[in-house]
Coordinates of C-alpha atoms in Angstrom, one line a residue:
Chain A
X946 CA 52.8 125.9 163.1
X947 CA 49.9 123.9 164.0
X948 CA 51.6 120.4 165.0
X949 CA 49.6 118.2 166.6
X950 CA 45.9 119.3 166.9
X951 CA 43.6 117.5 169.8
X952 CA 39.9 118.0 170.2
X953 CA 38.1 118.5 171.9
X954 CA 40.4 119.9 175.1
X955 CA 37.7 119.0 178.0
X956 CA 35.1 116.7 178.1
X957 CA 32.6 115.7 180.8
X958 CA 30.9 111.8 180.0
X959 CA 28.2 109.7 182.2
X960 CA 29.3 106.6 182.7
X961 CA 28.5 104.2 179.7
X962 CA 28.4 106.9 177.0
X963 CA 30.5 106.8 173.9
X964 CA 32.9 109.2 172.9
X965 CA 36.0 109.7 170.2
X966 CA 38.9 111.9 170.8
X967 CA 40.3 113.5 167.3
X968 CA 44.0 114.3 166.8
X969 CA 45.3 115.5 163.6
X970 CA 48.7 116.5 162.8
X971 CA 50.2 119.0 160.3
X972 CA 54.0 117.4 160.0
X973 CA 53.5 114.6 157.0
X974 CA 54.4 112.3 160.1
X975 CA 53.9 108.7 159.2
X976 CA 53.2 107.2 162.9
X977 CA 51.1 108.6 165.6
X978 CA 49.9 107.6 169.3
X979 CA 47.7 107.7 171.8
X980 CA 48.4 107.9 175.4
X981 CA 46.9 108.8 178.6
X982 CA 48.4 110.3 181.9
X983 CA 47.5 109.6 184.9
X984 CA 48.9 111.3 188.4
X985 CA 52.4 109.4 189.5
X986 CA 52.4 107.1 186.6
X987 CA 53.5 109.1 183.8
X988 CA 52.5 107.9 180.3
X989 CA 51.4 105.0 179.2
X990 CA 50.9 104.2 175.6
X991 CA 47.3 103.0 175.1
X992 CA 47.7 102.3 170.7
X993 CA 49.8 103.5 168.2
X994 CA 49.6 103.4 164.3
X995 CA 53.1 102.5 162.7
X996 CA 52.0 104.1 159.5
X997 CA 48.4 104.9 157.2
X998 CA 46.2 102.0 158.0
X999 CA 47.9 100.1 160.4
X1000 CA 47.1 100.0 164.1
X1001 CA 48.7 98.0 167.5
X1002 CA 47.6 97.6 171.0
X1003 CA 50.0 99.3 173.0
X1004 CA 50.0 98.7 177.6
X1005 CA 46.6 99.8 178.2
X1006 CA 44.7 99.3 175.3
X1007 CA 41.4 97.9 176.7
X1008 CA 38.4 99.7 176.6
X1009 CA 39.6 101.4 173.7
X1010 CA 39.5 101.5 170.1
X1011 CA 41.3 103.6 167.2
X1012 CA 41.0 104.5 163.9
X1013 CA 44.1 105.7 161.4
X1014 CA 41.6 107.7 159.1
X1015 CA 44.3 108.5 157.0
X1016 CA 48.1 110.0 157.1
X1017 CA 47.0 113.3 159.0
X1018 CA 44.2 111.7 161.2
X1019 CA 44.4 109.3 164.3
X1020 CA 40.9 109.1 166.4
X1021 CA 40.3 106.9 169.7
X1022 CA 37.1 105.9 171.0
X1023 CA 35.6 104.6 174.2
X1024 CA 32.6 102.8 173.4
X1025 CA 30.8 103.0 176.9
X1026 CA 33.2 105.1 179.2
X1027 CA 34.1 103.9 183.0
X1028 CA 35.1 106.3 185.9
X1029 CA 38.2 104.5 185.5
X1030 CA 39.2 106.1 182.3
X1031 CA 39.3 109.5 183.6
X1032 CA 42.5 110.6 182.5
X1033 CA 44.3 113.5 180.4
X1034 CA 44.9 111.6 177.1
X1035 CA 47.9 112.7 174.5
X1036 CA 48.4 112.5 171.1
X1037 CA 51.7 112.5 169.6
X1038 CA 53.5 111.9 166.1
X1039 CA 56.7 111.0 165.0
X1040 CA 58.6 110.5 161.6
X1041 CA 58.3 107.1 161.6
X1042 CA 58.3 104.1 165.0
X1043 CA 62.0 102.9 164.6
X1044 CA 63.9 106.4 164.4
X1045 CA 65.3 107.8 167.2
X1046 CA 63.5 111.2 167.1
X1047 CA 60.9 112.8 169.8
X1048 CA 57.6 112.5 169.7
X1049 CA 55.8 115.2 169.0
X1050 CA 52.3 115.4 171.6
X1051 CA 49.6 117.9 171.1
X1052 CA 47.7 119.5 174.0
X1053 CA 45.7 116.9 175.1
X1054 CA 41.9 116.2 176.2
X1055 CA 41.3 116.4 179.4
X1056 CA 38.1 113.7 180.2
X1057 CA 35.9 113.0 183.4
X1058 CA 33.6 110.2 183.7
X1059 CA 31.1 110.2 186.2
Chain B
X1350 CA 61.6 94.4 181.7
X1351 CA 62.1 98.0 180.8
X1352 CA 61.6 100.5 183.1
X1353 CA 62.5 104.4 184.3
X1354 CA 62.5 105.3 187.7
X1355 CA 62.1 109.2 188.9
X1356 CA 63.4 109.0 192.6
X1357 CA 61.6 112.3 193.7
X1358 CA 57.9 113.8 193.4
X1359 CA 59.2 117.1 193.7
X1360 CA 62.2 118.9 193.9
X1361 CA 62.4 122.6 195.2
X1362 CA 65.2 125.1 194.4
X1363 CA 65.6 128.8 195.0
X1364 CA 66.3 131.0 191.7
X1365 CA 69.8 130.9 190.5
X1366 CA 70.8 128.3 192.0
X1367 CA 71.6 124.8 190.3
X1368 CA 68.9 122.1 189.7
X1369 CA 69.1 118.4 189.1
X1370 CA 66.3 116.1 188.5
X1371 CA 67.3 112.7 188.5
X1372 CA 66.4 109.5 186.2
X1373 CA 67.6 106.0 186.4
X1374 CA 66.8 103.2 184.1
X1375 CA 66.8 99.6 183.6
X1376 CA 66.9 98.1 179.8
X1377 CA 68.3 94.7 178.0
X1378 CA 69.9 96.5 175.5
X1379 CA 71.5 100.2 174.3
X1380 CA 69.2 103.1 176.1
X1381 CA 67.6 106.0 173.6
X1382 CA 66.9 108.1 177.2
X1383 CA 64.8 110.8 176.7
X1384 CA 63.6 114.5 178.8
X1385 CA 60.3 116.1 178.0
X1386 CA 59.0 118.9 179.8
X1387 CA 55.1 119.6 181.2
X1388 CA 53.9 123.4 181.3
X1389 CA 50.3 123.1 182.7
X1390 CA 47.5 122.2 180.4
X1391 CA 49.9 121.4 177.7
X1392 CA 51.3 118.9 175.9
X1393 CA 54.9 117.0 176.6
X1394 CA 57.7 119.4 174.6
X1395 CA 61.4 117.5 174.0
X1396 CA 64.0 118.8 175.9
X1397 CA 67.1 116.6 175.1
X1398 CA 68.2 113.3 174.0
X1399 CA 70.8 110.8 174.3
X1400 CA 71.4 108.1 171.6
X1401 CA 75.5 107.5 171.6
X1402 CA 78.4 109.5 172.0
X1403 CA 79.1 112.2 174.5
X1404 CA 77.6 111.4 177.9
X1405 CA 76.7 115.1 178.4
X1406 CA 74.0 116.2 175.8
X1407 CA 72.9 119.8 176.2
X1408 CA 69.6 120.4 175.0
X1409 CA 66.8 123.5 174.6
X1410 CA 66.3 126.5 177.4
X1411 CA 70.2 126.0 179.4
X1412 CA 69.3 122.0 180.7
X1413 CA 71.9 119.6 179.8
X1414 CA 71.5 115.6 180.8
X1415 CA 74.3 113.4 182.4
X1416 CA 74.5 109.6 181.3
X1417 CA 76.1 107.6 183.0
X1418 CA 76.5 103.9 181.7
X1419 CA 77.3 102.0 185.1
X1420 CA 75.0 104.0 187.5
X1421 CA 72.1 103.0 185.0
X1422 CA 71.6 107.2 185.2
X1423 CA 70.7 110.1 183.2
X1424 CA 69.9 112.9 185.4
X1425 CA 68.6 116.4 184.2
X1426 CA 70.6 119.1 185.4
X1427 CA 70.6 123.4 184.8
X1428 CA 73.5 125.6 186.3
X1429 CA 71.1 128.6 187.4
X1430 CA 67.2 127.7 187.6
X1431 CA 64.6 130.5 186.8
X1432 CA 61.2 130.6 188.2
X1433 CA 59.7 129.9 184.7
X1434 CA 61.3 126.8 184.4
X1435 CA 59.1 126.0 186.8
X1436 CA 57.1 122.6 185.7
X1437 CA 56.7 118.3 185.4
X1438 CA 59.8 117.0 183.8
X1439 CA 59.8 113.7 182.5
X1440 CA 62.6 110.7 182.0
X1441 CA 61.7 108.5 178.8
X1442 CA 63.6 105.3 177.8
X1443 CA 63.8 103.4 174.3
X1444 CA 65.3 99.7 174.4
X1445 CA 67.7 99.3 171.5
X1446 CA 65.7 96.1 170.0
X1447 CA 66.5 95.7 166.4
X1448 CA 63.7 95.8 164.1
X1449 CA 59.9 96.4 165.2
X1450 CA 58.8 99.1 167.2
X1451 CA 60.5 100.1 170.6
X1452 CA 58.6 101.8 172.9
X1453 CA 59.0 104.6 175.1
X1454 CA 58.7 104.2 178.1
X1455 CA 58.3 107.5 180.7
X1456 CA 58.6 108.0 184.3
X1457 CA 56.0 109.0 186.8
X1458 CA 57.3 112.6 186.6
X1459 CA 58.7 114.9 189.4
X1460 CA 57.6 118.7 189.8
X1461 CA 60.1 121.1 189.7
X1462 CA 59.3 124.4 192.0
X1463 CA 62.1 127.0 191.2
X1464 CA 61.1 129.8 194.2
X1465 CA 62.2 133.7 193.5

């Protein structure tokens, strides 16, 4: 049982280099997220995708881009990386945003930029 | 504004003895309130939910959750802790907003050392 797959697990970027961060998830789950964790602040929710080709900012979203490549796929981007986005990011999936079920997070990616 | 509050970094208990890890929230309307646990290098796993009904809501590995309506709490609690639960526990919250999405908002987290 695969779940939520994220890739790649570590990455090391200079400042101003580009980057996505795949996630893929094996449960037919119709919305997925991206978050990032940072020490003493928990989680917060960078952009989630409601459902196949839609996409919404969610409290940190800038500096950041997605894509919802399809229903098993949800990819985030930094298009020139900053030391402050050093962070373990998360991606999770649920059934759909409105029920009341967990989220389901895979492993994450931890990333340092230097 | 919605918000979750974890009063304590860490908390540190011997094995076999009783844990609580407490959570206290703050929404406008009914509270979805959440526990997820951390194992290092991996990803957030459920541990138990509350949506409506009994205010004690047992959940996966012995933990069971408390809410209470008019202390705004929802505290984590185990009757015997074991080394292995050992980990970052964390408090979510869901505002009951009809339609649209609600989001989940988490707390900053609090270590749990169990010590043999």
């Amino acid at each position: 049982n695969a779940g939520v797959t994220q890739t790649p697990k570590f990455q090391v970027l200079k400042t101003g280099q580009s980057m996505t961060l795949q996630c893929a998830q094996d449960m037919n789950h119709n919305s997925m997220y991206w978050y990032r964790q940072d020490p003493g602040m928990g989680l917060r929710l960078i952009y989630y995708s409601a459902s196949e080709g839609t996409t919404d900012k969610g409290e940190v979203p800038n500096g950041y881009n997605v894509s919802r490549l399809n229903k098993r796929e949800f990819s985030l981007r930094l298009e020139s990386a900053a030391p402050s986005q050093t962070s373990v990011y998360f991606c999770a999936s649920s059934p759909t945003v409105t029920t009341i079920v967990p989220q389901h997070f895979g492993d994450g990616t931890r990333l340092s930029i230097l | 504004a919605q918000s979750v509050a974890q009063p304590e970094d860490q908390v540190n208990v011997a094995e076999g003895n009783p844990l609580t890890v407490k959570c206290t929230y703050s929404v406008s309307g009914n509270p979805y309130l959440f526990w997820y646990v951390q194992y290092p290098n991996r990803g957030l796993q459920f541990l138990l939910k509350y949506i409506t009904g009994d205010n004690l809501v047992k959940g996966s590995y012995g933990f069971e959750a408390e809410f209470n309506k008019s202390q705004t709490s929802f505290h984590l609690k185990k009757p015997s802790a074991l080394v292995s639960d050992s980990a970052l526990y964390f408090c979510a919250v869901r505002d009951d907003v009809a339609g649209g999405y609600n989001k989940l908002i988490f707390g900053a987290g609090t270590r749990l050392a169990v010590h043999p």
